[in-house]
Structure formats: C-alpha cells, structure tokens
Tab-separated table of C-alpha atoms in Angstrom:
chain	number	residue	atom	x	y	z
A	134	UNK	CA	87.114	78.616	104.378
A	135	UNK	CA	85.486	75.715	102.537
A	136	UNK	CA	87.810	73.387	100.649
A	137	UNK	CA	86.658	71.668	97.487
A	138	UNK	CA	84.988	74.719	95.969
A	139	UNK	CA	86.362	76.447	92.928
A	140	UNK	CA	87.373	79.956	93.939
A	141	UNK	CA	87.959	83.075	91.870
A	142	UNK	CA	89.191	86.604	92.612
A	143	UNK	CA	90.909	89.596	91.080
A	144	UNK	CA	94.600	89.118	91.901
A	145	UNK	CA	95.963	92.469	90.697
A	146	UNK	CA	95.891	95.921	92.254
A	147	UNK	CA	92.716	97.962	92.113
A	148	UNK	CA	92.307	100.816	89.652
A	149	UNK	CA	93.201	101.168	85.986
A	150	UNK	CA	96.371	99.589	84.619
A	151	UNK	CA	97.843	98.236	81.410
A	152	UNK	CA	97.227	94.647	82.508
A	153	UNK	CA	95.121	92.990	85.207
A	154	UNK	CA	94.624	89.414	86.359
A	155	UNK	CA	91.823	87.184	87.592
A	156	UNK	CA	92.843	83.974	89.346
A	157	UNK	CA	90.890	80.689	89.541
A	158	UNK	CA	91.684	77.572	91.598
A	159	UNK	CA	89.894	74.309	92.295
A	160	UNK	CA	89.177	70.915	90.796
A	161	UNK	CA	86.544	72.343	88.429
A	162	UNK	CA	88.909	74.977	86.988
A	163	UNK	CA	89.338	73.266	83.563
A	164	UNK	CA	85.561	72.986	83.062
A	165	UNK	CA	85.004	76.574	84.249
A	166	UNK	CA	87.567	77.896	81.782
A	167	UNK	CA	86.177	75.881	78.873
A	168	UNK	CA	82.659	77.135	79.617
A	169	UNK	CA	83.617	80.787	79.352
A	170	UNK	CA	86.024	80.877	76.398
A	171	UNK	CA	84.583	80.955	72.897
A	172	UNK	CA	87.363	78.780	71.462
A	173	UNK	CA	87.074	76.011	74.023
A	174	UNK	CA	87.733	73.518	71.234
A	175	UNK	CA	91.280	74.818	71.052
A	176	UNK	CA	93.576	71.802	71.079
A	177	UNK	CA	95.557	73.393	73.920
A	178	UNK	CA	92.468	73.360	76.169
A	179	UNK	CA	91.232	69.842	75.521
A	180	UNK	CA	93.806	68.480	77.959
A	181	UNK	CA	94.669	70.505	81.048
A	182	UNK	CA	98.419	70.985	81.020
A	183	UNK	CA	100.674	73.793	82.129
A	184	UNK	CA	100.872	76.391	79.401
A	185	UNK	CA	99.808	79.725	77.942
A	186	UNK	CA	97.136	80.313	75.309
A	187	UNK	CA	95.487	83.291	73.639
A	188	UNK	CA	91.721	82.971	74.025
A	189	UNK	CA	88.544	85.007	73.708
A	190	UNK	CA	86.386	85.250	76.820
A	191	UNK	CA	82.618	85.395	76.340
A	192	UNK	CA	80.195	87.454	78.434
A	193	UNK	CA	76.425	87.049	78.901
A	194	UNK	CA	74.463	89.326	76.538
A	195	UNK	CA	72.519	90.856	79.402
A	196	UNK	CA	75.635	92.355	80.910
A	197	UNK	CA	76.108	94.504	77.826
A	198	UNK	CA	72.431	94.977	77.067
A	199	UNK	CA	72.922	93.305	73.653
A	200	UNK	CA	69.735	91.275	73.723
A	201	UNK	CA	69.401	91.192	69.928
A	202	UNK	CA	73.079	90.432	69.257
A	203	UNK	CA	73.517	87.217	67.239
A	204	UNK	CA	76.549	86.250	69.293
A	205	UNK	CA	77.593	87.105	72.845
A	206	UNK	CA	80.332	89.729	73.072
A	207	UNK	CA	83.850	88.473	73.733
A	208	UNK	CA	87.184	89.837	74.861
A	209	UNK	CA	90.701	88.704	73.896
A	210	UNK	CA	92.717	87.540	76.905
A	211	UNK	CA	95.803	85.593	77.819
A	212	UNK	CA	95.125	82.349	79.670
A	213	UNK	CA	97.846	80.811	81.875
A	214	UNK	CA	97.121	77.231	82.969
A	215	UNK	CA	98.583	75.334	85.939
A	216	UNK	CA	97.956	71.635	86.528
A	217	UNK	CA	97.724	69.963	89.924
A	218	UNK	CA	99.771	69.276	91.936
A	219	UNK	CA	102.452	71.504	90.366
A	220	UNK	CA	100.658	74.801	90.893
A	221	UNK	CA	100.814	77.479	93.554
A	222	UNK	CA	97.744	76.120	95.365
A	223	UNK	CA	98.411	72.467	94.546
A	224	UNK	CA	95.138	72.388	92.578
A	225	UNK	CA	94.223	72.874	88.931
A	226	UNK	CA	94.282	76.627	88.515
A	227	UNK	CA	94.314	79.363	85.892
A	228	UNK	CA	94.921	83.064	85.456
A	229	UNK	CA	93.177	85.333	82.953
A	230	UNK	CA	95.267	88.352	81.959
A	231	UNK	CA	93.328	91.142	80.275
A	232	UNK	CA	93.348	94.950	79.966
A	233	UNK	CA	93.252	96.572	83.405
A	234	UNK	CA	89.857	98.225	83.053
A	235	UNK	CA	87.779	97.869	86.257
A	236	UNK	CA	84.572	97.495	84.229
A	237	UNK	CA	85.997	94.580	82.231
A	238	UNK	CA	87.285	92.894	85.403
A	239	UNK	CA	83.881	93.241	87.025
A	240	UNK	CA	82.127	91.719	84.012
A	241	UNK	CA	84.502	88.759	83.757
A	242	UNK	CA	84.335	88.166	87.498
A	243	UNK	CA	80.537	88.271	87.363
A	244	UNK	CA	80.477	85.815	84.469
A	245	UNK	CA	82.677	83.380	86.392
A	246	UNK	CA	80.628	83.679	89.578
A	247	UNK	CA	77.459	82.931	87.585
A	248	UNK	CA	78.810	79.405	86.947
A	249	UNK	CA	77.503	76.862	89.423
A	250	UNK	CA	80.064	75.808	92.026
A	251	UNK	CA	82.227	78.922	91.664
A	252	UNK	CA	82.495	81.432	94.516
A	253	UNK	CA	84.577	84.460	95.421
A	254	UNK	CA	87.770	83.610	97.316
A	255	UNK	CA	88.141	84.498	100.983
A	256	UNK	CA	91.077	86.735	101.996
A	257	UNK	CA	94.298	84.747	101.646
A	258	UNK	CA	92.495	81.613	100.479
A	259	UNK	CA	94.825	80.917	97.539
A	260	UNK	CA	97.835	80.921	99.862
A	261	UNK	CA	95.871	79.035	102.541
A	262	UNK	CA	95.189	76.257	100.030
A	263	UNK	CA	98.887	76.216	99.154
A	264	UNK	CA	99.622	75.658	102.858
A	265	UNK	CA	96.902	73.041	103.368
A	266	UNK	CA	98.026	71.156	100.249
A	267	UNK	CA	101.640	71.063	101.397
A	268	UNK	CA	102.943	73.550	98.835
A	269	UNK	CA	104.024	76.052	101.504
A	270	UNK	CA	104.939	75.859	105.180
A	271	UNK	CA	103.211	78.256	107.538
A	272	UNK	CA	106.228	80.567	107.790
A	273	UNK	CA	106.553	80.617	103.984
A	274	UNK	CA	102.899	81.680	103.805
A	275	UNK	CA	103.698	84.472	106.261
A	276	UNK	CA	106.589	85.409	103.973
A	277	UNK	CA	104.097	85.846	101.133
A	278	UNK	CA	102.022	88.206	103.308
A	279	UNK	CA	105.112	90.164	104.340
A	280	UNK	CA	106.235	90.491	100.715
A	281	UNK	CA	102.807	91.744	99.608
A	282	UNK	CA	102.727	94.377	102.333
A	283	UNK	CA	106.426	95.322	102.207
A	284	UNK	CA	107.087	99.048	102.429
A	285	UNK	CA	110.893	98.948	102.063
A	286	UNK	CA	113.851	96.792	101.059
A	287	UNK	CA	114.329	95.392	104.560
A	288	UNK	CA	110.793	94.001	104.606
A	289	UNK	CA	111.215	92.575	101.098
A	290	UNK	CA	114.422	90.836	102.194
A	291	UNK	CA	112.691	89.487	105.304
A	292	UNK	CA	109.802	88.170	103.219
A	293	UNK	CA	112.252	86.484	100.845
A	294	UNK	CA	113.983	84.711	103.738
A	295	UNK	CA	110.665	83.468	105.073
A	296	UNK	CA	109.588	82.233	101.648
A	297	UNK	CA	112.938	80.519	101.036
A	298	UNK	CA	112.476	78.387	104.155
A	299	UNK	CA	115.644	79.761	105.791
A	300	UNK	CA	113.796	80.978	108.874
A	301	UNK	CA	111.762	77.783	109.166
A	302	UNK	CA	114.953	75.698	108.993
A	303	UNK	CA	116.384	77.712	111.893
A	304	UNK	CA	113.325	77.105	114.073
A	305	UNK	CA	113.212	73.419	113.154
A	306	UNK	CA	116.842	73.024	114.237
A	307	UNK	CA	116.007	74.702	117.557
A	308	UNK	CA	112.996	72.407	117.957
A	309	UNK	CA	115.131	69.325	117.187
A	310	UNK	CA	117.737	70.326	119.764
A	311	UNK	CA	115.082	70.957	122.409
A	312	UNK	CA	113.261	67.719	121.559
A	313	UNK	CA	116.507	65.770	121.955
A	314	UNK	CA	117.167	67.274	125.385
A	315	UNK	CA	113.542	66.701	126.421
A	316	UNK	CA	113.740	63.037	125.383
A	317	UNK	CA	116.765	62.527	127.618
A	318	UNK	CA	115.079	64.258	130.568
A	319	UNK	CA	111.969	62.095	130.144
A	320	UNK	CA	114.142	58.994	129.851
A	321	UNK	CA	115.750	59.951	133.152
A	322	UNK	CA	112.288	60.046	134.743
A	323	UNK	CA	111.753	56.433	133.671
A	324	UNK	CA	115.000	55.349	135.366
A	325	UNK	CA	114.781	57.304	138.619
A	326	UNK	CA	114.924	54.040	140.586
A	327	UNK	CA	118.205	52.996	138.954
A	328	UNK	CA	121.105	54.913	140.465
A	329	UNK	CA	123.624	53.894	137.796
A	330	UNK	CA	121.544	55.080	134.829
A	331	UNK	CA	122.113	58.757	133.905
A	332	UNK	CA	120.251	59.788	130.756
A	333	UNK	CA	121.427	63.417	131.002
A	334	UNK	CA	123.348	65.150	133.773
A	335	UNK	CA	122.153	68.471	135.200
A	336	UNK	CA	125.299	70.176	133.876
A	337	UNK	CA	124.690	68.853	130.354
A	338	UNK	CA	121.048	69.937	130.479
A	339	UNK	CA	121.989	73.414	131.728
A	340	UNK	CA	124.483	73.817	128.890
A	341	UNK	CA	121.836	72.871	126.297
A	342	UNK	CA	119.211	75.138	127.833
A	343	UNK	CA	121.664	78.052	128.018
A	344	UNK	CA	122.552	77.645	124.329
A	345	UNK	CA	118.875	77.712	123.334
A	346	UNK	CA	118.127	80.668	125.598
A	347	UNK	CA	121.045	82.604	124.128
A	348	UNK	CA	119.794	81.960	120.607
A	349	UNK	CA	116.235	82.995	121.467
A	350	UNK	CA	117.447	86.120	123.274
A	351	UNK	CA	119.465	87.055	120.199
A	352	UNK	CA	116.412	86.884	117.974
A	353	UNK	CA	114.204	88.738	120.447
A	354	UNK	CA	116.774	91.503	120.973
A	355	UNK	CA	116.414	92.771	117.411
A	356	UNK	CA	112.625	92.932	117.594
A	357	UNK	CA	111.987	94.681	120.873
A	358	UNK	CA	110.967	97.950	119.254
A	359	UNK	CA	108.959	96.552	116.361
A	360	UNK	CA	105.363	95.868	117.357
A	361	UNK	CA	104.483	94.745	113.826
A	362	UNK	CA	106.129	94.098	110.510
A	363	UNK	CA	104.639	97.386	109.309
A	364	UNK	CA	106.243	99.537	112.029
A	365	UNK	CA	107.885	102.603	110.496
A	366	UNK	CA	111.368	103.674	111.615
A	367	UNK	CA	111.237	106.707	113.914
A	368	UNK	CA	113.584	109.603	113.068
A	369	UNK	CA	113.910	112.382	115.673
A	370	UNK	CA	115.212	115.937	115.135
A	371	UNK	CA	117.437	116.724	118.120
A	372	UNK	CA	119.348	119.864	119.066
A	373	UNK	CA	119.485	122.992	121.179
A	374	UNK	CA	116.741	125.647	121.041
A	375	UNK	CA	116.654	127.767	117.864
A	376	UNK	CA	118.703	125.200	115.940
A	377	UNK	CA	116.298	125.268	112.988
A	378	UNK	CA	114.692	121.903	113.773
A	379	UNK	CA	111.077	122.989	113.181
A	380	UNK	CA	111.973	124.800	109.964
A	381	UNK	CA	113.795	121.687	108.755
A	382	UNK	CA	110.831	119.543	109.874
A	383	UNK	CA	108.457	121.616	107.734
A	384	UNK	CA	110.842	121.638	104.775
A	385	UNK	CA	111.243	117.859	104.767
A	386	UNK	CA	107.461	117.381	104.934
A	387	UNK	CA	106.889	119.984	102.244
A	388	UNK	CA	104.265	121.863	104.277
A	389	UNK	CA	103.963	124.002	107.400
A	390	UNK	CA	103.287	121.621	110.279
A	391	UNK	CA	105.326	122.958	113.206
A	392	UNK	CA	105.263	126.526	114.538
A	393	UNK	CA	108.479	128.394	113.772
A	394	UNK	CA	109.641	131.279	115.967
A	395	UNK	CA	112.872	132.979	116.963
A	396	UNK	CA	111.847	132.701	120.621
A	397	UNK	CA	113.584	129.724	122.284
A	398	UNK	CA	111.338	127.000	123.649
A	399	UNK	CA	108.530	127.483	121.103
A	400	UNK	CA	108.294	123.729	120.418
A	401	UNK	CA	107.036	121.856	123.475
A	402	UNK	CA	105.232	118.759	122.230
A	403	UNK	CA	106.836	115.977	120.206
A	404	UNK	CA	105.194	116.442	116.790
A	405	UNK	CA	105.118	113.344	114.569
A	406	UNK	CA	104.371	113.069	110.861
A	407	UNK	CA	104.973	110.412	108.207
A	408	UNK	CA	107.769	111.366	105.809
A	409	UNK	CA	107.667	109.648	102.409
A	410	UNK	CA	111.268	109.162	101.284
A	411	UNK	CA	110.276	108.198	97.752
A	412	UNK	CA	110.741	111.872	96.905
A	413	UNK	CA	113.914	112.548	94.936
A	414	UNK	CA	114.194	108.730	94.575
A	415	UNK	CA	115.781	108.702	98.035
A	416	UNK	CA	114.320	105.296	98.863
A	417	UNK	CA	111.368	104.126	96.751
A	418	UNK	CA	108.657	102.696	98.991
A	419	UNK	CA	110.313	103.724	102.282
A	420	UNK	CA	108.581	105.970	104.804
A	421	UNK	CA	109.584	107.022	108.317
A	422	UNK	CA	107.967	108.749	111.284
A	423	UNK	CA	109.666	112.139	111.531
A	424	UNK	CA	109.537	113.712	115.014
A	425	UNK	CA	110.184	117.363	115.862
A	426	UNK	CA	111.305	117.744	119.497
A	427	UNK	CA	111.718	120.596	121.926
A	428	UNK	CA	115.189	122.105	122.028
A	429	UNK	CA	117.265	120.443	124.735
A	430	UNK	CA	118.290	122.972	127.381
A	431	UNK	CA	118.235	122.497	131.158
A	432	UNK	CA	117.740	126.229	131.684
A	433	UNK	CA	114.503	126.166	129.665
A	434	UNK	CA	113.343	123.101	131.573
A	435	UNK	CA	113.687	125.025	134.841
A	436	UNK	CA	111.351	127.845	133.737
A	437	UNK	CA	108.061	126.067	134.395
A	438	UNK	CA	106.447	122.689	134.820
A	439	UNK	CA	105.311	122.777	131.208
A	440	UNK	CA	108.878	123.373	130.021
A	441	UNK	CA	110.138	120.634	132.317
A	442	UNK	CA	107.567	118.234	130.840
A	443	UNK	CA	108.594	119.178	127.289
A	444	UNK	CA	112.253	118.429	128.083
A	445	UNK	CA	111.295	115.076	129.593
A	446	UNK	CA	109.128	114.219	126.571
A	447	UNK	CA	112.026	115.045	124.258
A	448	UNK	CA	114.390	112.715	126.126
A	449	UNK	CA	111.815	109.908	126.090
A	450	UNK	CA	111.310	110.366	122.346
A	451	UNK	CA	115.083	110.151	121.817
A	452	UNK	CA	115.114	106.777	123.579
A	453	UNK	CA	112.299	105.490	121.336
A	454	UNK	CA	113.792	106.790	118.092
A	455	UNK	CA	115.612	104.559	115.619
A	456	UNK	CA	117.617	107.408	114.046
A	457	UNK	CA	118.641	110.805	115.424
A	458	UNK	CA	119.281	113.968	113.393
A	459	UNK	CA	121.487	116.219	115.509
A	460	UNK	CA	120.914	119.813	114.334
A	461	UNK	CA	123.297	122.652	115.100
A	462	UNK	CA	123.776	125.796	112.975
A	463	UNK	CA	127.185	126.428	114.600
A	464	UNK	CA	128.496	122.955	113.751
A	465	UNK	CA	129.779	122.294	117.286
A	466	UNK	CA	127.254	119.514	118.072
A	467	UNK	CA	127.689	119.859	121.825
A	468	UNK	CA	124.367	119.337	123.565
A	469	UNK	CA	125.463	119.006	127.148
A	470	UNK	CA	123.691	115.640	127.373
A	471	UNK	CA	124.839	112.278	126.059
A	472	UNK	CA	122.892	110.767	123.179
A	473	UNK	CA	122.517	106.955	122.924
A	474	UNK	CA	125.684	105.708	121.256
A	475	UNK	CA	124.030	102.715	119.598
A	476	UNK	CA	121.602	104.826	117.555
A	477	UNK	CA	122.617	106.059	114.079
A	478	UNK	CA	123.061	109.833	114.380
A	479	UNK	CA	123.202	112.217	111.423
A	480	UNK	CA	124.975	115.516	112.182
A	481	UNK	CA	123.356	118.361	110.243
A	482	UNK	CA	124.527	121.975	110.056
A	483	UNK	CA	121.307	123.905	109.678
A	484	UNK	CA	120.905	127.516	108.458
A	485	UNK	CA	123.657	127.125	105.846
A	486	UNK	CA	122.392	130.325	104.168
A	487	UNK	CA	123.698	132.485	107.002
A	488	UNK	CA	127.266	133.838	106.654
A	489	UNK	CA	129.706	132.706	109.304
A	490	UNK	CA	127.553	129.804	110.488
A	491	UNK	CA	129.566	126.643	110.975
A	492	UNK	CA	132.904	128.291	110.099
A	493	UNK	CA	135.594	129.778	112.310
A	494	UNK	CA	135.954	132.790	110.007
A	495	UNK	CA	132.911	135.109	110.450
A	496	UNK	CA	133.578	136.707	107.091
A	497	UNK	CA	133.148	133.495	105.103
A	498	UNK	CA	130.452	133.884	102.440
A	499	UNK	CA	127.552	131.552	101.707
A	500	UNK	CA	129.316	129.937	98.777
A	501	UNK	CA	131.960	128.547	101.097
A	502	UNK	CA	129.338	126.686	103.058
A	503	UNK	CA	127.686	125.340	99.948
A	504	UNK	CA	130.850	123.626	98.760
A	505	UNK	CA	131.310	121.612	101.944
A	506	UNK	CA	131.362	117.831	101.907
A	507	UNK	CA	127.800	116.588	101.254
A	508	UNK	CA	128.421	112.861	101.691
A	509	UNK	CA	125.892	110.876	103.699
A	510	UNK	CA	127.060	111.007	107.273
A	511	UNK	CA	126.908	109.225	110.591
A	512	UNK	CA	128.472	110.112	113.937
A	513	UNK	CA	132.047	109.784	112.734
A	514	UNK	CA	131.808	111.432	109.291
A	515	UNK	CA	131.595	115.028	108.143
A	516	UNK	CA	128.438	116.996	109.001
A	517	UNK	CA	125.940	117.709	106.252
A	518	UNK	CA	125.078	121.372	105.671
A	519	UNK	CA	121.510	122.188	104.623
A	520	UNK	CA	119.284	125.193	104.084
A	521	UNK	CA	115.638	124.515	104.888
A	522	UNK	CA	114.505	127.857	103.443
A	523	UNK	CA	115.498	127.172	99.822
A	524	UNK	CA	115.805	123.366	100.026
A	525	UNK	CA	119.545	123.246	99.425
A	526	UNK	CA	120.970	119.764	100.149
A	527	UNK	CA	117.624	118.376	101.412
A	528	UNK	CA	117.858	115.623	98.796
A	529	UNK	CA	121.180	114.497	100.266
A	530	UNK	CA	119.660	114.592	103.745
A	531	UNK	CA	116.711	112.458	102.606
A	532	UNK	CA	119.109	109.853	101.230
A	533	UNK	CA	121.065	109.909	104.492
A	534	UNK	CA	117.850	109.405	106.478
A	535	UNK	CA	116.830	106.512	104.213
A	536	UNK	CA	120.190	104.760	104.599
A	537	UNK	CA	120.228	105.203	108.368
A	538	UNK	CA	116.599	104.122	108.782
A	539	UNK	CA	117.058	100.944	106.763
A	540	UNK	CA	120.222	100.109	108.699
A	541	UNK	CA	118.642	100.790	112.088
A	542	UNK	CA	115.588	98.632	111.509
A	543	UNK	CA	117.587	95.912	109.854
A	544	UNK	CA	116.444	92.697	108.242
A	545	UNK	CA	116.523	90.750	111.495
A	546	UNK	CA	113.899	93.014	113.051
A	547	UNK	CA	111.571	92.663	110.085
A	548	UNK	CA	112.027	88.888	109.964
A	549	UNK	CA	110.637	88.435	113.467
A	550	UNK	CA	106.898	88.689	112.926
A	551	UNK	CA	104.683	89.413	115.934
A	552	UNK	CA	103.433	85.799	116.016
A	553	UNK	CA	107.009	84.519	116.008
A	554	UNK	CA	107.944	86.955	118.762
A	555	UNK	CA	105.073	85.806	120.987
A	556	UNK	CA	105.973	82.146	120.405
A	557	UNK	CA	109.639	82.747	121.220
A	558	UNK	CA	108.697	84.627	124.377
A	559	UNK	CA	106.599	81.654	125.530
A	560	UNK	CA	109.451	79.296	124.641
A	561	UNK	CA	111.890	81.428	126.595
A	562	UNK	CA	109.604	81.373	129.625
A	563	UNK	CA	109.403	77.564	129.549
A	564	UNK	CA	113.150	77.159	129.092
A	565	UNK	CA	113.805	79.621	131.915
A	566	UNK	CA	111.583	77.594	134.255
A	567	UNK	CA	113.380	74.373	133.291
A	568	UNK	CA	116.756	76.016	133.902
A	569	UNK	CA	115.684	77.227	137.351
A	570	UNK	CA	114.644	73.686	138.246
A	571	UNK	CA	117.931	72.189	137.029
A	572	UNK	CA	120.283	74.819	138.472
A	573	UNK	CA	120.234	73.544	142.117
A	574	UNK	CA	121.471	70.136	140.908
A	575	UNK	CA	124.522	71.542	139.081
A	576	UNK	CA	127.571	69.373	139.771
A	577	UNK	CA	125.523	66.317	140.751
A	578	UNK	CA	124.739	63.182	138.723
A	579	UNK	CA	120.964	63.262	138.789
A	580	UNK	CA	118.222	65.788	138.117
A	581	UNK	CA	115.906	65.860	141.121
A	582	UNK	CA	113.103	67.864	139.464
A	583	UNK	CA	113.113	66.001	136.163
A	584	UNK	CA	109.340	65.711	135.823
A	585	UNK	CA	108.702	69.414	136.391
A	586	UNK	CA	111.601	70.373	134.108
A	587	UNK	CA	110.188	68.096	131.390
A	588	UNK	CA	106.790	69.817	131.651
A	589	UNK	CA	108.375	73.264	131.215
A	590	UNK	CA	110.478	72.054	128.293
A	591	UNK	CA	107.404	70.531	126.669
A	592	UNK	CA	105.624	73.904	126.792
A	593	UNK	CA	108.663	75.535	125.217
A	594	UNK	CA	108.773	72.891	122.495
A	595	UNK	CA	105.072	73.398	121.712
A	596	UNK	CA	105.674	77.154	121.346
A	597	UNK	CA	108.617	76.700	118.972
A	598	UNK	CA	106.648	74.045	117.110
A	599	UNK	CA	104.093	76.657	116.081
A	600	UNK	CA	106.749	78.335	113.940
A	601	UNK	CA	108.926	75.316	113.169
A	602	UNK	CA	106.637	73.631	110.671
A	603	UNK	CA	104.309	71.806	113.045
A	604	UNK	CA	100.611	72.335	112.357
A	605	UNK	CA	99.587	75.374	114.435
A	606	UNK	CA	96.172	75.670	116.098
A	607	UNK	CA	93.203	76.538	113.874
A	608	UNK	CA	92.803	79.973	115.450
A	609	UNK	CA	96.435	80.796	114.596
A	610	UNK	CA	95.894	79.720	110.976
A	611	UNK	CA	92.751	81.846	110.818
A	612	UNK	CA	94.562	84.941	112.101
A	613	UNK	CA	97.442	84.520	109.657
A	614	UNK	CA	95.347	84.272	106.508
A	615	UNK	CA	92.794	86.849	107.628
A	616	UNK	CA	95.553	89.440	107.232
A	617	UNK	CA	95.860	88.724	103.488
A	618	UNK	CA	93.974	90.610	100.822
A	619	UNK	CA	91.483	88.882	98.520
A	620	UNK	CA	93.153	87.295	95.491
A	621	UNK	CA	96.342	86.190	97.287
C-alpha cells in the first residue's frame, strides 16, 4: 500500500443500477478531475473546496472508436468534492456519480487510470488512508468493514458502535486502569530496599486485577460461539420421532432436502441448510443455519450403533444451536430429556391439518386449530400451530425464528470481532499470571514477585493496546484492511 499516489476505484456495488460511483483520493485529485471534465473552467472547480457540481466527463476517442469525431464524447455526471483534511481519507478527494452502467464505469475508470500518477486502489485503501491520516481509529475502521459486510440488524448495530468510538473508549479505559496498576507495581520494584515505602499492596493489586478479569470475562462470554462476525445463528428442529420435523424443514427451505417417511428414525444425520429469512419480509438481510435432527428417543438409540450415534449427534447439535424449535404434533412438548434452559425455544405444534391434533377433544375440526393464538412464542408463551403441507402459518414461524435468532446472537456477540477476542484472551492470560503471582502475598504489605507480575501485566497491556487505539503491528493492519473490498 503506497502512500502519496492518487488512487481510484469503483465504490458502488457491481452490476446495473440507477446510480453508481467512482471514488478518487490523493494530493493530485484536483488536477485529475480538471483534466477529465470538459468544463474544467467552471468557477466551482478553479478552487478545490467542498461542494457538488454538475459536470461533463470526457473520454478518449479510441475507447468509442470515434476517430473522426471533432470532439471527444462526454457524459454528464455529478461531481462531489472533498478538501483535505476534512474528507473521509484526510486527503483531497472526489466522487463521480453517474448512471450505473458497467460499460460506462469501465470507460471512466480506464480514462482515469490513463492519467499519469493514478492507480487502482488496493482493497480497503480508502479506509486505510483514513486510519493512517488520523481520521479513524483502528476499531472504527473495523466498524466500517463490519457495516459493509453486515447481514442483519445486530451486525449493523455492532458496526455502528465500533464506528462511534464507544467500543474503543471502553478498551482505552481498561488500558488506563491496567497501566495505572502496572505503574504502581513497577514503582514498588524501585523501592524494594525501603521497607516503609508501599506503592501498592498485594490486596489492592488483586482487587484491581479481579475487576479487569471480570470485565474481560464478561466480554468473552458473549462471543464464545461466534468464530467470526459473519457467523450465522444456528436454529435446530428438535422433537420426538415422526413429529414432522423433516417436512417442516423442507417447507421452510422451499424445496425437498430431507427424506420424509412415516417410519420412525428415518433422519439420522444432522442436515444443515441456510435459510434466508428475507422471505415474507420476516427479517430483511437475515439468514440462519437451519438444522434437521434425528427424533429424540432412547428406545431408537438402543436399536443399533448407528441409531445410538444419531441420537448422540442430535444432542451435540442441540448444545451448539442458538435457537431451538421444539416440534410436537400433540402439543404436549414432553421429550423426556431436558433442553438447555438458556437457549430461546420456540414451541411449534406441527401437523395442524390433522383433526384432533393438539386438542383434548378428538372431534375438533381443522378450523379450530387454525384459529389458535399465532403470536410469536418462546418457552413461556402459547405454542404456534403450523401446517408444513400447505404452508399455513409458516410466515409467522419465520418471524418468530428471526426474532429469536437476533436475540440469541445479540449485539454484544457481534461487537467482539475475532481480532478483539484473541487480544482479550492474551490479556486475560497475562492478568491471570499476575494474579497467581500476587495471591500468595495476600494480607501482607509487600509484593514479593513484583518484577514477574509486572512482566505479565505488561504483556496484558500490550494486548489490550492493540484494540485500545495504540498503533497495532503492521501485520495486524495488513490483515484488517485486506478483508475490505476494493473501493472502500
């Protein structure tokens, strides 16, 4: 990533659209813009100030094959100008907005790249320049990446918190508290030969370390299941054999994916598929991993080793899931095994088309079942009746899944990016070592292992510093911005 060059890239989504954008940044931006617009004498362009102007962009004749044309072809466009240092990158920059035709974008991009000193931007280079020029902190830059790649509201909220600086302020406070404690420990090392001087007592140090460890553990607890900010919530269909789970699985996906049979124990493997919940406007942009599991029944598990393995796989999948859908056509919801209480569980009465299902009166007709309460439900609310064969109430079930999935993942989980998680884990390790060294001296005046404790605390401070606004190593910066797309 070479600084000083003038960079250019398409900054809008690929494909056709009503409007598209090409972004330019660098010290030569004003000259580049004036060289490519036909009305460069426009009073608005003579001085480079923040503003918007309607211009006509010229193209080389050869690109259109108009060798004999008296004038080069041109295209009307909207030019947005930003002056350094009050721009996104901190440099003079500009954005051309024009019709979203890929051919036009390619021609304008080619015309800009033909100008000496202009090159295509590397992935994330616009945001990287914003960071290097002090316009963004590193966690705010990560917030930009998270916002661009957000697949649901929780990720958008997490990206907004990163960009606002809220998360960075939290880590900086933690770093300040740790730095203060470390300074006192190091001061105590300098006065080890003076019995009356106590910079920090072991009890005081233990209290500070415990407070920091508790805060770090709290942030790590919400991220244990999320390996990346793009991890989809896992929703598992749970119930006894022949509860209609596979039929419901196929109906939600809109295609036949799982084998359906009246014979109990047909489903053995945990079958996973991505379910797009944008259907029926349940949750625009949200998707989950829907899992169809074997019916839970100890008697089936005792039939063979394969059945035993399928029951074990189902229980393991339940532990990994973020949301459970407990299916039971009888509406009793008694599995014989305890489900994790902390997981959101939707109770669903399947096979609502069958008379007598889910009602004490066997003579009750279908219409009675189809007027039951269809509110979105959790463990303590009314069950939701559905019919997978004709799709009745599947829209309500999709909305229930979306609500439960967004709640289960939560904003805190999405805020903790993998890099932050690794840094906090290293910080926790260093703080834990320092606490172990200080614990034997509890109740005494002096810290016997002050030097070793200071070393462990220093490692913890360096780890937190990577996400607290301190300049991270070059390889960390490279990994962060390599995840961006070109034009951002």
